[in-house]
Short mmCIF file of C-alpha atoms in Angstrom, two decimals:
data_model
loop_
_atom_site.label_atom_id
_atom_site.label_comp_id
_atom_site.label_asym_id
_atom_site.label_seq_id
_atom_site.Cartn_x
_atom_site.Cartn_y
_atom_site.Cartn_z
CA MET A 1274 0.00 0.00 0.00
CA ASN A 1275 1.48 3.36 -1.00
CA ARG A 1276 1.66 6.43 1.24
CA THR A 1277 -1.40 8.10 -0.30
CA GLU A 1278 -3.52 4.99 0.19
CA GLN A 1279 -2.33 4.71 3.80
CA LYS A 1280 -3.43 8.31 4.41
CA ARG A 1281 -6.75 7.61 2.77
CA GLN A 1282 -7.36 4.53 4.94
CA ARG A 1283 -6.31 6.38 8.10
CA GLU A 1284 -8.69 9.25 7.33
CA LYS A 1285 -11.52 6.82 6.69
CA ARG A 1286 -10.84 5.09 10.01
CA VAL A 1287 -10.80 8.36 11.97
CA VAL A 1288 -14.02 9.56 10.34
CA ALA A 1289 -15.75 6.23 10.96
CA GLU A 1290 -14.71 6.24 14.62
CA MET A 1291 -15.93 9.81 15.07
CA ILE A 1292 -19.28 9.08 13.44
CA ALA A 1293 -19.68 5.91 15.53
CA LEU A 1294 -18.98 7.88 18.72
CA TYR A 1295 -21.46 10.56 17.70
CA CYS A 1296 -24.12 7.99 16.82
CA ARG A 1297 -23.63 6.04 20.04
CA ASP A 1298 -23.99 9.15 22.22
CA THR A 1299 -26.47 11.23 20.21
CA HIS A 1300 -28.70 8.57 18.70
CA LYS A 1301 -28.33 6.23 21.68
CA ARG A 1302 -27.04 3.31 19.66
CA ALA A 1303 -25.21 0.35 21.13
CA LYS A 1304 -21.48 0.16 20.52
CA GLY A 1305 -20.94 -1.17 17.01
CA ALA A 1306 -24.49 -0.37 15.87
CA LEU A 1307 -25.19 2.66 13.72
CA CYS A 1308 -28.46 4.30 12.78
CA PRO A 1309 -29.24 4.51 9.05
CA GLU A 1310 -28.37 8.23 8.93
CA CYS A 1311 -24.90 7.65 10.38
CA GLU A 1312 -24.30 4.62 8.15
CA ALA A 1313 -25.12 6.82 5.15
CA LEU A 1314 -22.77 9.54 6.42
CA ILE A 1315 -19.88 7.08 6.76
CA ALA A 1316 -20.54 5.71 3.28
CA TYR A 1317 -20.63 9.24 1.86
CA ALA A 1318 -17.44 10.30 3.67
CA HIS A 1319 -15.62 7.19 2.47
CA LEU A 1320 -16.78 7.78 -1.09
CA ARG A 1321 -15.52 11.37 -0.98
CA SER A 1322 -12.20 10.17 0.41
CA ASP A 1323 -11.89 7.48 -2.28
CA LYS A 1324 -12.46 10.07 -5.03
CA CYS A 1325 -10.29 12.81 -3.55
CA PRO A 1326 -7.66 13.97 -6.06
CA PHE A 1327 -5.84 15.94 -3.34
CA MET A 1328 -5.19 13.11 -0.87
CA GLU A 1329 -1.48 13.06 -1.62
CA ASN A 1330 -1.12 16.75 -0.69
CA LYS A 1331 -3.35 17.03 2.36
CA THR A 1332 -3.65 15.49 5.77
CA PHE A 1333 -7.40 15.29 6.35
CA CYS A 1334 -10.55 16.60 4.69
CA SER A 1335 -10.94 19.07 7.53
CA ASN A 1336 -7.74 20.78 6.32
CA CYS A 1337 -8.68 20.85 2.65
CA LYS A 1338 -9.43 24.15 0.96
CA VAL A 1339 -11.62 22.40 -1.65
CA HIS A 1340 -14.80 21.26 0.05
CA CYS A 1341 -16.28 18.54 -2.13
CA TYR A 1342 -19.03 17.54 0.29
CA GLN A 1343 -22.57 18.53 -0.63
CA PRO A 1344 -23.67 21.39 1.68
CA ASP A 1345 -26.09 19.26 3.71
CA MET A 1346 -23.52 16.48 4.17
CA ARG A 1347 -20.83 19.03 5.02
CA GLU A 1348 -23.02 20.37 7.82
CA LYS A 1349 -23.66 16.84 9.13
CA ILE A 1350 -19.97 15.96 9.15
CA ARG A 1351 -19.12 19.28 10.86
CA ARG A 1352 -21.67 18.52 13.57
CA VAL A 1353 -20.09 15.11 14.09
CA MET A 1354 -16.57 16.58 14.21
CA ARG A 1355 -17.52 19.30 16.70
CA TYR A 1356 -19.09 16.71 18.98
CA SER A 1357 -16.64 13.84 18.59
CA GLY A 1358 -13.37 15.71 18.26
CA PRO A 1359 -12.91 16.52 21.97
CA ARG A 1360 -14.29 13.13 23.03
CA MET A 1361 -11.83 11.19 20.89
CA MET A 1362 -9.11 11.86 23.49
CA LYS A 1363 -11.01 9.67 25.91
CA THR A 1364 -12.17 6.93 23.56
CA HIS A 1365 -9.34 6.78 20.99
CA PRO A 1366 -6.40 8.81 22.32
CA ILE A 1367 -3.81 7.55 19.82
CA LEU A 1368 -6.00 8.38 16.82
CA ALA A 1369 -6.86 11.76 18.31
CA ILE A 1370 -3.25 12.72 19.02
CA ARG A 1371 -2.09 11.57 15.59
CA HIS A 1372 -4.87 13.60 13.96
CA LEU A 1373 -3.96 16.70 15.98
CA VAL A 1374 -0.25 16.43 15.21
CA GLU A 1375 -0.75 15.81 11.50
CA SER A 1376 -3.32 18.62 11.26
CA ARG A 1377 -0.98 21.11 12.90
CA MET A 1378 1.88 20.03 10.66
CA GLU A 1379 -0.35 20.53 7.62
CA ARG A 1380 -1.38 24.01 8.76
CA ALA A 1381 2.24 24.95 9.41
CA LYS A 1382 3.11 24.10 5.79
CA ARG A 1383 0.71 26.76 4.50
#
């Protein structure tokens, strides 16, 4: 697996974990079970990641200047990120720290 594909898979994992956390807490789902809305959001986010032509040059979608999400889906993913971001330190600290470090490094390059 090349570096770009590794980044793509890592982003997909982080997004899926954040959506799962959001769904579990907000929609009162059992761990590992997602509501249809959150399943659709994960599928959409993964599709956007798979089609992203900028993956090689960016860290995560949240740092991208080209927002390819449809407006309604962008708002849903932002809601998830605002909720789950701070809570990831408790549930998935390694993923959260890696995301923070890589995001700051990406911003410093600009």
